[in-house]
C-alpha cells in the first residue's frame, strides 16, 4: 500500500471528529458563531504545526480502506452468573405488575432501594415467595485486542467490555443467550497503547479539547508500546464508537472469542 495515500494532515472537523450533534447544538447563535470561529482558528493553527505528511491516528483507525487485522483478542475478566447480589430496585422492577399492585412500595421498602441483596432476601423484605422474582444473568466481560496494519507499521492495543457497570442484568433462560444479548451493545473503553515502527511518516494524535499548545501529540517510531494519554484515548474511542458499524472486524473477533 502507498503510504502517501493514507490519512494525513487533513484537519477538516467533520472528517476528524465525526458528527458532533450530541453536543449542545441549542446554544444561542452568537455563542455558536464564536465557537465556529474558534474551531476554525484552532484548525488553522494545527495545520500549521503538524509534521509534513502526518498520519492521524484516530482517522486512520476508522478508515475501512486500510487493511486492518486483529491479533491477540483475549478475555481478562468474564462473569456470567445468577448468584451475585443486586440492588433491591432491580429485584422489585422484575416483578409482574399484578404482584407490584398487591405489594406496593412502602416508605420502608424505599429505604432499601439501593441496597444490594439476594433474591431470597428481597422476597423476604417484600413479603413474597422468592419464586415470584425473576433471576437475571449478571454479565460482565472485559477483554483486549490488538489491531494492526502492516502497511502503516502500526499496532494499537484496545480494551472492550459489554458494560460500564459492575454487571449487566440480562433476563434470558440460558447463559449463552445472556452473553450474546449482552454484547449487542459492546463498547471500547480504557487505556490505549500504540506500537509504531514507521520512521518514514509521523504518527499524530489530536485532542481538540486541549489548549492549542497541547492539542497535537506526535508519536515517534519505537520498538515498544507507548501509552496514549487519557484525553487522546477518549478521542480515539469516540471515533471508533461513531464508526463501529463500518468496522466489522472488531465485532467479529470479539464474538468469536466469546464462543
PDB file of C-alpha atoms in Angstrom:
ATOM      1  CA  UNK A   1       0.000   0.000   0.000  1.00  0.00           C
ATOM      2  CA  UNK A   2       1.255   3.506  -0.863  1.00  0.00           C
ATOM      3  CA  UNK A   3       1.778   5.226   2.459  1.00  0.00           C
ATOM      4  CA  UNK A   4       1.360   8.643   0.868  1.00  0.00           C
ATOM      5  CA  UNK A   5      -2.268   7.726   0.103  1.00  0.00           C
ATOM      6  CA  UNK A   6      -3.093   7.037   3.732  1.00  0.00           C
ATOM      7  CA  UNK A   7      -4.801   9.555   6.063  1.00  0.00           C
ATOM      8  CA  UNK A   8      -2.512  12.533   6.517  1.00  0.00           C
ATOM      9  CA  UNK A   9      -2.827  16.014   7.909  1.00  0.00           C
ATOM     10  CA  UNK A  10      -6.321  16.955   6.701  1.00  0.00           C
ATOM     11  CA  UNK A  11      -7.937  18.577   9.727  1.00  0.00           C
ATOM     12  CA  UNK A  12     -11.451  19.160   8.450  1.00  0.00           C
ATOM     13  CA  UNK A  13     -13.503  18.864  11.651  1.00  0.00           C
ATOM     14  CA  UNK A  14     -16.232  16.632  10.237  1.00  0.00           C
ATOM     15  CA  UNK A  15     -13.617  14.176   8.947  1.00  0.00           C
ATOM     16  CA  UNK A  16     -11.579  14.027  12.134  1.00  0.00           C
ATOM     17  CA  UNK A  17     -14.248  14.041  14.769  1.00  0.00           C
ATOM     18  CA  UNK A  18     -17.414  12.882  13.025  1.00  0.00           C
ATOM     19  CA  UNK A  19     -20.912  14.085  13.825  1.00  0.00           C
ATOM     20  CA  UNK A  20     -20.906  16.427  16.817  1.00  0.00           C
ATOM     21  CA  UNK A  21     -24.694  16.701  17.024  1.00  0.00           C
ATOM     22  CA  UNK A  22     -24.608  15.191  20.536  1.00  0.00           C
ATOM     23  CA  UNK A  23     -23.045  18.422  21.794  1.00  0.00           C
ATOM     24  CA  UNK A  24     -25.145  21.384  22.855  1.00  0.00           C
ATOM     25  CA  UNK A  25     -26.493  22.425  19.453  1.00  0.00           C
ATOM     26  CA  UNK A  26     -29.168  24.575  21.076  1.00  0.00           C
ATOM     27  CA  UNK A  27     -26.707  27.216  22.236  1.00  0.00           C
ATOM     28  CA  UNK A  28     -27.588  30.752  21.128  1.00  0.00           C
ATOM     29  CA  UNK A  29     -26.417  31.804  17.690  1.00  0.00           C
ATOM     30  CA  UNK A  30     -23.837  34.246  18.986  1.00  0.00           C
ATOM     31  CA  UNK A  31     -22.089  31.580  21.062  1.00  0.00           C
ATOM     32  CA  UNK A  32     -22.315  29.155  18.156  1.00  0.00           C
ATOM     33  CA  UNK A  33     -20.653  31.634  15.819  1.00  0.00           C
ATOM     34  CA  UNK A  34     -17.923  32.257  18.367  1.00  0.00           C
ATOM     35  CA  UNK A  35     -17.347  28.524  18.714  1.00  0.00           C
ATOM     36  CA  UNK A  36     -17.144  28.061  14.940  1.00  0.00           C
ATOM     37  CA  UNK A  37     -14.659  30.898  14.654  1.00  0.00           C
ATOM     38  CA  UNK A  38     -12.542  29.394  17.440  1.00  0.00           C
ATOM     39  CA  UNK A  39     -12.675  25.949  15.799  1.00  0.00           C
ATOM     40  CA  UNK A  40     -11.557  27.442  12.505  1.00  0.00           C
ATOM     41  CA  UNK A  41      -8.678  29.268  14.153  1.00  0.00           C
ATOM     42  CA  UNK A  42      -7.726  26.081  16.011  1.00  0.00           C
ATOM     43  CA  UNK A  43      -7.712  24.031  12.792  1.00  0.00           C
ATOM     44  CA  UNK A  44      -5.549  26.622  11.059  1.00  0.00           C
ATOM     45  CA  UNK A  45      -3.125  26.540  13.980  1.00  0.00           C
ATOM     46  CA  UNK A  46      -2.992  22.729  13.966  1.00  0.00           C
ATOM     47  CA  UNK A  47      -2.468  22.555  10.211  1.00  0.00           C
ATOM     48  CA  UNK A  48       0.426  24.965  10.530  1.00  0.00           C
ATOM     49  CA  UNK A  49       2.209  22.936  13.205  1.00  0.00           C
ATOM     50  CA  UNK A  50       1.602  19.341  12.066  1.00  0.00           C
ATOM     51  CA  UNK A  51       4.669  17.499  10.804  1.00  0.00           C
ATOM     52  CA  UNK A  52       4.553  17.139   6.993  1.00  0.00           C
ATOM     53  CA  UNK A  53       2.749  14.064   5.628  1.00  0.00           C
ATOM     54  CA  UNK A  54       1.479  13.046   9.076  1.00  0.00           C
ATOM     55  CA  UNK A  55      -0.785  10.066   9.740  1.00  0.00           C
ATOM     56  CA  UNK A  56      -3.711  10.968  12.011  1.00  0.00           C
ATOM     57  CA  UNK A  57      -4.231   8.117  14.474  1.00  0.00           C
ATOM     58  CA  UNK A  58      -7.999   8.391  15.044  1.00  0.00           C
ATOM     59  CA  UNK A  59      -8.728   8.940  11.358  1.00  0.00           C
ATOM     60  CA  UNK A  60      -6.548   6.039  10.272  1.00  0.00           C
ATOM     61  CA  UNK A  61      -8.181   3.599  12.705  1.00  0.00           C
ATOM     62  CA  UNK A  62     -11.656   4.217  11.256  1.00  0.00           C
ATOM     63  CA  UNK A  63     -10.554   4.162   7.620  1.00  0.00           C
ATOM     64  CA  UNK A  64     -12.002   0.953   6.087  1.00  0.00           C
ATOM     65  CA  UNK A  65      -9.663   1.305   3.114  1.00  0.00           C
ATOM     66  CA  UNK A  66      -6.717   0.365   5.317  1.00  0.00           C
ATOM     67  CA  UNK A  67      -6.121  -3.366   5.641  1.00  0.00           C
ATOM     68  CA  UNK A  68      -6.530  -3.645   9.405  1.00  0.00           C
ATOM     69  CA  UNK A  69      -6.099  -7.065  11.019  1.00  0.00           C
ATOM     70  CA  UNK A  70      -6.935  -8.270  14.536  1.00  0.00           C
ATOM     71  CA  UNK A  71      -4.342 -10.005  16.680  1.00  0.00           C
ATOM     72  CA  UNK A  72      -4.435 -11.432  20.200  1.00  0.00           C
ATOM     73  CA  UNK A  73      -8.079 -10.872  21.090  1.00  0.00           C
ATOM     74  CA  UNK A  74      -8.410 -12.219  24.624  1.00  0.00           C
ATOM     75  CA  UNK A  75     -10.523 -12.116  27.787  1.00  0.00           C
ATOM     76  CA  UNK A  76      -9.233 -10.667  31.044  1.00  0.00           C
ATOM     77  CA  UNK A  77     -12.479 -10.963  33.023  1.00  0.00           C
ATOM     78  CA  UNK A  78     -15.644 -12.996  32.494  1.00  0.00           C
ATOM     79  CA  UNK A  79     -18.617 -13.137  34.827  1.00  0.00           C
ATOM     80  CA  UNK A  80     -21.858 -14.875  33.825  1.00  0.00           C
ATOM     81  CA  UNK A  81     -23.792 -15.800  36.960  1.00  0.00           C
ATOM     82  CA  UNK A  82     -27.164 -15.593  38.681  1.00  0.00           C
ATOM     83  CA  UNK A  83     -25.813 -15.593  42.222  1.00  0.00           C
ATOM     84  CA  UNK A  84     -24.452 -12.079  42.750  1.00  0.00           C
ATOM     85  CA  UNK A  85     -26.407  -9.640  44.924  1.00  0.00           C
ATOM     86  CA  UNK A  86     -28.388  -6.979  43.081  1.00  0.00           C
ATOM     87  CA  UNK A  87     -29.832  -3.668  44.159  1.00  0.00           C
ATOM     88  CA  UNK A  88     -33.291  -4.081  45.665  1.00  0.00           C
ATOM     89  CA  UNK A  89     -34.766  -1.849  42.962  1.00  0.00           C
ATOM     90  CA  UNK A  90     -33.749  -4.363  40.267  1.00  0.00           C
ATOM     91  CA  UNK A  91     -35.436  -7.178  42.170  1.00  0.00           C
ATOM     92  CA  UNK A  92     -38.617  -5.178  42.619  1.00  0.00           C
ATOM     93  CA  UNK A  93     -38.708  -3.988  38.999  1.00  0.00           C
ATOM     94  CA  UNK A  94     -38.604  -7.615  37.801  1.00  0.00           C
ATOM     95  CA  UNK A  95     -41.953  -8.388  39.451  1.00  0.00           C
ATOM     96  CA  UNK A  96     -45.138  -8.754  37.410  1.00  0.00           C
ATOM     97  CA  UNK A  97     -47.410  -5.723  37.592  1.00  0.00           C
ATOM     98  CA  UNK A  98     -50.052  -7.757  39.393  1.00  0.00           C
ATOM     99  CA  UNK A  99     -47.572  -8.575  42.180  1.00  0.00           C
ATOM    100  CA  UNK A 100     -46.492  -4.936  42.397  1.00  0.00           C
ATOM    101  CA  UNK A 101     -50.113  -3.903  42.831  1.00  0.00           C
ATOM    102  CA  UNK A 102     -50.565  -6.447  45.598  1.00  0.00           C
ATOM    103  CA  UNK A 103     -47.281  -5.424  47.240  1.00  0.00           C
ATOM    104  CA  UNK A 104     -46.824  -1.714  46.539  1.00  0.00           C
ATOM    105  CA  UNK A 105     -43.742   0.183  47.551  1.00  0.00           C
ATOM    106  CA  UNK A 106     -43.906   1.498  51.078  1.00  0.00           C
ATOM    107  CA  UNK A 107     -41.623   4.069  52.712  1.00  0.00           C
ATOM    108  CA  UNK A 108     -39.875   1.198  54.477  1.00  0.00           C
ATOM    109  CA  UNK A 109     -39.185  -0.595  51.168  1.00  0.00           C
ATOM    110  CA  UNK A 110     -37.978   2.620  49.531  1.00  0.00           C
ATOM    111  CA  UNK A 111     -35.219   2.929  52.117  1.00  0.00           C
ATOM    112  CA  UNK A 112     -33.731  -0.305  50.716  1.00  0.00           C
ATOM    113  CA  UNK A 113     -33.930   0.668  47.038  1.00  0.00           C
ATOM    114  CA  UNK A 114     -30.148   0.934  46.566  1.00  0.00           C
ATOM    115  CA  UNK A 115     -29.230  -1.909  48.929  1.00  0.00           C
ATOM    116  CA  UNK A 116     -27.554  -4.948  47.302  1.00  0.00           C
ATOM    117  CA  UNK A 117     -29.188  -8.261  48.259  1.00  0.00           C
ATOM    118  CA  UNK A 118     -30.034 -11.730  47.016  1.00  0.00           C
ATOM    119  CA  UNK A 119     -33.399 -12.660  45.523  1.00  0.00           C
ATOM    120  CA  UNK A 120     -34.262 -14.581  48.685  1.00  0.00           C
ATOM    121  CA  UNK A 121     -33.533 -11.521  50.837  1.00  0.00           C
ATOM    122  CA  UNK A 122     -35.537  -9.251  48.518  1.00  0.00           C
ATOM    123  CA  UNK A 123     -38.511 -11.617  48.549  1.00  0.00           C
ATOM    124  CA  UNK A 124     -38.444 -11.742  52.345  1.00  0.00           C
ATOM    125  CA  UNK A 125     -38.344  -7.960  52.515  1.00  0.00           C
ATOM    126  CA  UNK A 126     -41.334  -7.628  50.177  1.00  0.00           C
ATOM    127  CA  UNK A 127     -43.199 -10.476  51.843  1.00  0.00           C
ATOM    128  CA  UNK A 128     -43.489 -12.813  48.859  1.00  0.00           C
ATOM    129  CA  UNK A 129     -42.161 -16.186  47.741  1.00  0.00           C
ATOM    130  CA  UNK A 130     -38.726 -15.931  46.101  1.00  0.00           C
ATOM    131  CA  UNK A 131     -40.041 -17.819  43.053  1.00  0.00           C
ATOM    132  CA  UNK A 132     -42.033 -14.712  42.127  1.00  0.00           C
ATOM    133  CA  UNK A 133     -38.801 -12.820  41.491  1.00  0.00           C
ATOM    134  CA  UNK A 134     -37.121 -13.213  38.101  1.00  0.00           C
ATOM    135  CA  UNK A 135     -33.443 -14.068  38.407  1.00  0.00           C
ATOM    136  CA  UNK A 136     -31.399 -12.448  35.642  1.00  0.00           C
ATOM    137  CA  UNK A 137     -27.990 -13.421  34.421  1.00  0.00           C
ATOM    138  CA  UNK A 138     -25.397 -10.931  35.559  1.00  0.00           C
ATOM    139  CA  UNK A 139     -22.863 -10.449  32.801  1.00  0.00           C
ATOM    140  CA  UNK A 140     -19.547  -8.631  32.829  1.00  0.00           C
ATOM    141  CA  UNK A 141     -16.839  -9.378  30.286  1.00  0.00           C
ATOM    142  CA  UNK A 142     -13.665  -7.372  29.741  1.00  0.00           C
ATOM    143  CA  UNK A 143     -11.134  -8.070  27.047  1.00  0.00           C
ATOM    144  CA  UNK A 144      -8.434  -6.584  24.878  1.00  0.00           C
ATOM    145  CA  UNK A 145      -7.279  -6.881  21.298  1.00  0.00           C
ATOM    146  CA  UNK A 146      -4.564  -5.558  19.052  1.00  0.00           C
ATOM    147  CA  UNK A 147      -5.467  -4.103  15.665  1.00  0.00           C
ATOM    148  CA  UNK A 148      -2.563  -3.647  13.266  1.00  0.00           C
ATOM    149  CA  UNK A 149      -1.674  -2.556   9.768  1.00  0.00           C
ATOM    150  CA  UNK A 150       1.417  -3.903   8.067  1.00  0.00           C
ATOM    151  CA  UNK A 151       1.386  -1.030   5.569  1.00  0.00           C
ATOM    152  CA  UNK A 152       1.440   1.567   8.333  1.00  0.00           C
ATOM    153  CA  UNK A 153       3.677  -0.497  10.621  1.00  0.00           C
ATOM    154  CA  UNK A 154       1.182   0.461  13.328  1.00  0.00           C
ATOM    155  CA  UNK A 155      -0.421  -1.641  16.075  1.00  0.00           C
ATOM    156  CA  UNK A 156      -2.949  -0.346  18.611  1.00  0.00           C
ATOM    157  CA  UNK A 157      -3.997  -2.215  21.756  1.00  0.00           C
ATOM    158  CA  UNK A 158      -7.639  -1.546  22.683  1.00  0.00           C
ATOM    159  CA  UNK A 159      -9.912  -2.701  25.524  1.00  0.00           C
ATOM    160  CA  UNK A 160     -13.576  -3.641  25.261  1.00  0.00           C
ATOM    161  CA  UNK A 161     -16.494  -4.615  27.507  1.00  0.00           C
ATOM    162  CA  UNK A 162     -20.237  -5.209  27.434  1.00  0.00           C
ATOM    163  CA  UNK A 163     -20.994  -2.603  30.105  1.00  0.00           C
ATOM    164  CA  UNK A 164     -19.505   0.186  32.168  1.00  0.00           C
ATOM    165  CA  UNK A 165     -21.489  -1.034  35.204  1.00  0.00           C
ATOM    166  CA  UNK A 166     -20.346  -3.687  37.659  1.00  0.00           C
ATOM    167  CA  UNK A 167     -22.544  -6.179  35.763  1.00  0.00           C
ATOM    168  CA  UNK A 168     -25.328  -6.092  33.190  1.00  0.00           C
ATOM    169  CA  UNK A 169     -28.624  -7.788  34.073  1.00  0.00           C
ATOM    170  CA  UNK A 170     -29.931  -9.964  31.241  1.00  0.00           C
ATOM    171  CA  UNK A 171     -33.258 -11.799  31.519  1.00  0.00           C
ATOM    172  CA  UNK A 172     -32.844 -14.938  29.407  1.00  0.00           C
ATOM    173  CA  UNK A 173     -33.170 -18.636  30.172  1.00  0.00           C
ATOM    174  CA  UNK A 174     -29.663 -19.725  29.234  1.00  0.00           C
ATOM    175  CA  UNK A 175     -26.226 -18.319  29.995  1.00  0.00           C
ATOM    176  CA  UNK A 176     -25.060 -18.385  26.366  1.00  0.00           C
ATOM    177  CA  UNK A 177     -28.148 -16.422  25.328  1.00  0.00           C
ATOM    178  CA  UNK A 178     -27.371 -13.845  28.020  1.00  0.00           C
ATOM    179  CA  UNK A 179     -23.818 -13.477  26.772  1.00  0.00           C
ATOM    180  CA  UNK A 180     -24.939 -12.900  23.182  1.00  0.00           C
ATOM    181  CA  UNK A 181     -27.556 -10.383  24.305  1.00  0.00           C
ATOM    182  CA  UNK A 182     -25.068  -8.522  26.465  1.00  0.00           C
ATOM    183  CA  UNK A 183     -22.712  -7.973  23.558  1.00  0.00           C
ATOM    184  CA  UNK A 184     -25.277  -6.374  21.298  1.00  0.00           C
ATOM    185  CA  UNK A 185     -24.138  -3.094  22.866  1.00  0.00           C
ATOM    186  CA  UNK A 186     -20.426  -3.757  23.499  1.00  0.00           C
ATOM    187  CA  UNK A 187     -18.095  -0.785  23.715  1.00  0.00           C
ATOM    188  CA  UNK A 188     -14.466   0.274  23.745  1.00  0.00           C
ATOM    189  CA  UNK A 189     -13.088   1.764  26.957  1.00  0.00           C
ATOM    190  CA  UNK A 190      -9.975   2.435  28.993  1.00  0.00           C
ATOM    191  CA  UNK A 191      -6.356   2.837  28.054  1.00  0.00           C
ATOM    192  CA  UNK A 192      -4.859   2.638  24.585  1.00  0.00           C
ATOM    193  CA  UNK A 193      -1.298   1.610  23.744  1.00  0.00           C
ATOM    194  CA  UNK A 194       0.370   2.311  20.418  1.00  0.00           C
ATOM    195  CA  UNK A 195       3.236   0.465  18.745  1.00  0.00           C
ATOM    196  CA  UNK A 196       4.556   2.413  15.755  1.00  0.00           C
ATOM    197  CA  UNK A 197       7.613   1.342  13.758  1.00  0.00           C
ATOM    198  CA  UNK A 198       7.288   3.546  10.677  1.00  0.00           C
ATOM    199  CA  UNK A 199      10.113   6.104  10.682  1.00  0.00           C
ATOM    200  CA  UNK A 200       9.078   7.494   7.270  1.00  0.00           C
ATOM    201  CA  UNK A 201       5.943   9.293   8.467  1.00  0.00           C
ATOM    202  CA  UNK A 202       4.991  10.910  11.747  1.00  0.00           C
ATOM    203  CA  UNK A 203       2.012   9.493  13.633  1.00  0.00           C
ATOM    204  CA  UNK A 204      -0.115  12.203  15.232  1.00  0.00           C
ATOM    205  CA  UNK A 205      -2.994  12.239  17.708  1.00  0.00           C
ATOM    206  CA  UNK A 206      -5.282  15.264  18.037  1.00  0.00           C
ATOM    207  CA  UNK A 207      -7.098  16.352  21.217  1.00  0.00           C
ATOM    208  CA  UNK A 208      -9.410  19.160  20.139  1.00  0.00           C
ATOM    209  CA  UNK A 209     -10.426  19.936  23.722  1.00  0.00           C
ATOM    210  CA  UNK A 210      -6.905  20.700  24.924  1.00  0.00           C
ATOM    211  CA  UNK A 211      -5.313  24.141  24.882  1.00  0.00           C
ATOM    212  CA  UNK A 212      -3.827  24.970  21.493  1.00  0.00           C
ATOM    213  CA  UNK A 213      -0.246  24.233  22.521  1.00  0.00           C
ATOM    214  CA  UNK A 214      -1.204  20.712  23.692  1.00  0.00           C
ATOM    215  CA  UNK A 215      -3.694  19.622  21.011  1.00  0.00           C
ATOM    216  CA  UNK A 216      -1.157  17.804  18.871  1.00  0.00           C
ATOM    217  CA  UNK A 217       0.657  14.736  20.163  1.00  0.00           C
ATOM    218  CA  UNK A 218       3.404  13.341  17.942  1.00  0.00           C
ATOM    219  CA  UNK A 219       4.072   9.636  18.413  1.00  0.00           C
ATOM    220  CA  UNK A 220       7.614   8.782  17.412  1.00  0.00           C
ATOM    221  CA  UNK A 221       8.602   5.452  15.906  1.00  0.00           C
ATOM    222  CA  UNK A 222       9.570   2.930  18.584  1.00  0.00           C
ATOM    223  CA  UNK A 223      10.051  -0.786  19.130  1.00  0.00           C
ATOM    224  CA  UNK A 224       7.924  -0.644  22.296  1.00  0.00           C
ATOM    225  CA  UNK A 225       4.291   0.136  23.003  1.00  0.00           C
ATOM    226  CA  UNK A 226       3.631   3.730  24.033  1.00  0.00           C
ATOM    227  CA  UNK A 227       0.788   4.747  26.348  1.00  0.00           C
ATOM    228  CA  UNK A 228      -1.660   7.200  24.789  1.00  0.00           C
ATOM    229  CA  UNK A 229      -2.634   9.964  27.255  1.00  0.00           C
ATOM    230  CA  UNK A 230      -6.189   9.627  28.578  1.00  0.00           C
ATOM    231  CA  UNK A 231      -7.631  12.634  26.736  1.00  0.00           C
ATOM    232  CA  UNK A 232      -6.259  11.391  23.420  1.00  0.00           C
ATOM    233  CA  UNK A 233      -7.519   7.880  24.170  1.00  0.00           C
ATOM    234  CA  UNK A 234     -11.009   9.314  24.656  1.00  0.00           C
ATOM    235  CA  UNK A 235     -10.833  10.996  21.259  1.00  0.00           C
ATOM    236  CA  UNK A 236      -9.816   7.716  19.594  1.00  0.00           C
ATOM    237  CA  UNK A 237     -12.547   5.772  21.408  1.00  0.00           C
ATOM    238  CA  UNK A 238     -15.158   8.341  20.379  1.00  0.00           C
ATOM    239  CA  UNK A 239     -14.143   7.907  16.736  1.00  0.00           C
ATOM    240  CA  UNK A 240     -14.195   4.116  16.984  1.00  0.00           C
ATOM    241  CA  UNK A 241     -17.646   4.129  18.581  1.00  0.00           C
ATOM    242  CA  UNK A 242     -19.007   6.536  15.965  1.00  0.00           C
ATOM    243  CA  UNK A 243     -17.779   4.370  13.076  1.00  0.00           C
ATOM    244  CA  UNK A 244     -18.104   0.940  14.714  1.00  0.00           C
ATOM    245  CA  UNK A 245     -20.747  -0.311  12.286  1.00  0.00           C
ATOM    246  CA  UNK A 246     -18.299   0.320   9.427  1.00  0.00           C
ATOM    247  CA  UNK A 247     -15.530  -1.672  11.140  1.00  0.00           C
ATOM    248  CA  UNK A 248     -16.942  -5.225  11.381  1.00  0.00           C
ATOM    249  CA  UNK A 249     -13.583  -6.891  12.081  1.00  0.00           C
ATOM    250  CA  UNK A 250     -13.716  -5.750  15.713  1.00  0.00           C
ATOM    251  CA  UNK A 251     -17.079  -7.344  16.497  1.00  0.00           C
ATOM    252  CA  UNK A 252     -16.225 -10.484  14.529  1.00  0.00           C
ATOM    253  CA  UNK A 253     -13.073 -11.029  16.584  1.00  0.00           C
ATOM    254  CA  UNK A 254     -14.798 -10.318  19.906  1.00  0.00           C
ATOM    255  CA  UNK A 255     -17.800 -12.582  19.293  1.00  0.00           C
ATOM    256  CA  UNK A 256     -15.502 -15.371  18.123  1.00  0.00           C
ATOM    257  CA  UNK A 257     -13.545 -15.074  21.364  1.00  0.00           C
ATOM    258  CA  UNK A 258     -16.742 -15.351  23.435  1.00  0.00           C
ATOM    259  CA  UNK A 259     -17.770 -18.667  21.871  1.00  0.00           C
TER     260      UNK A 259
END
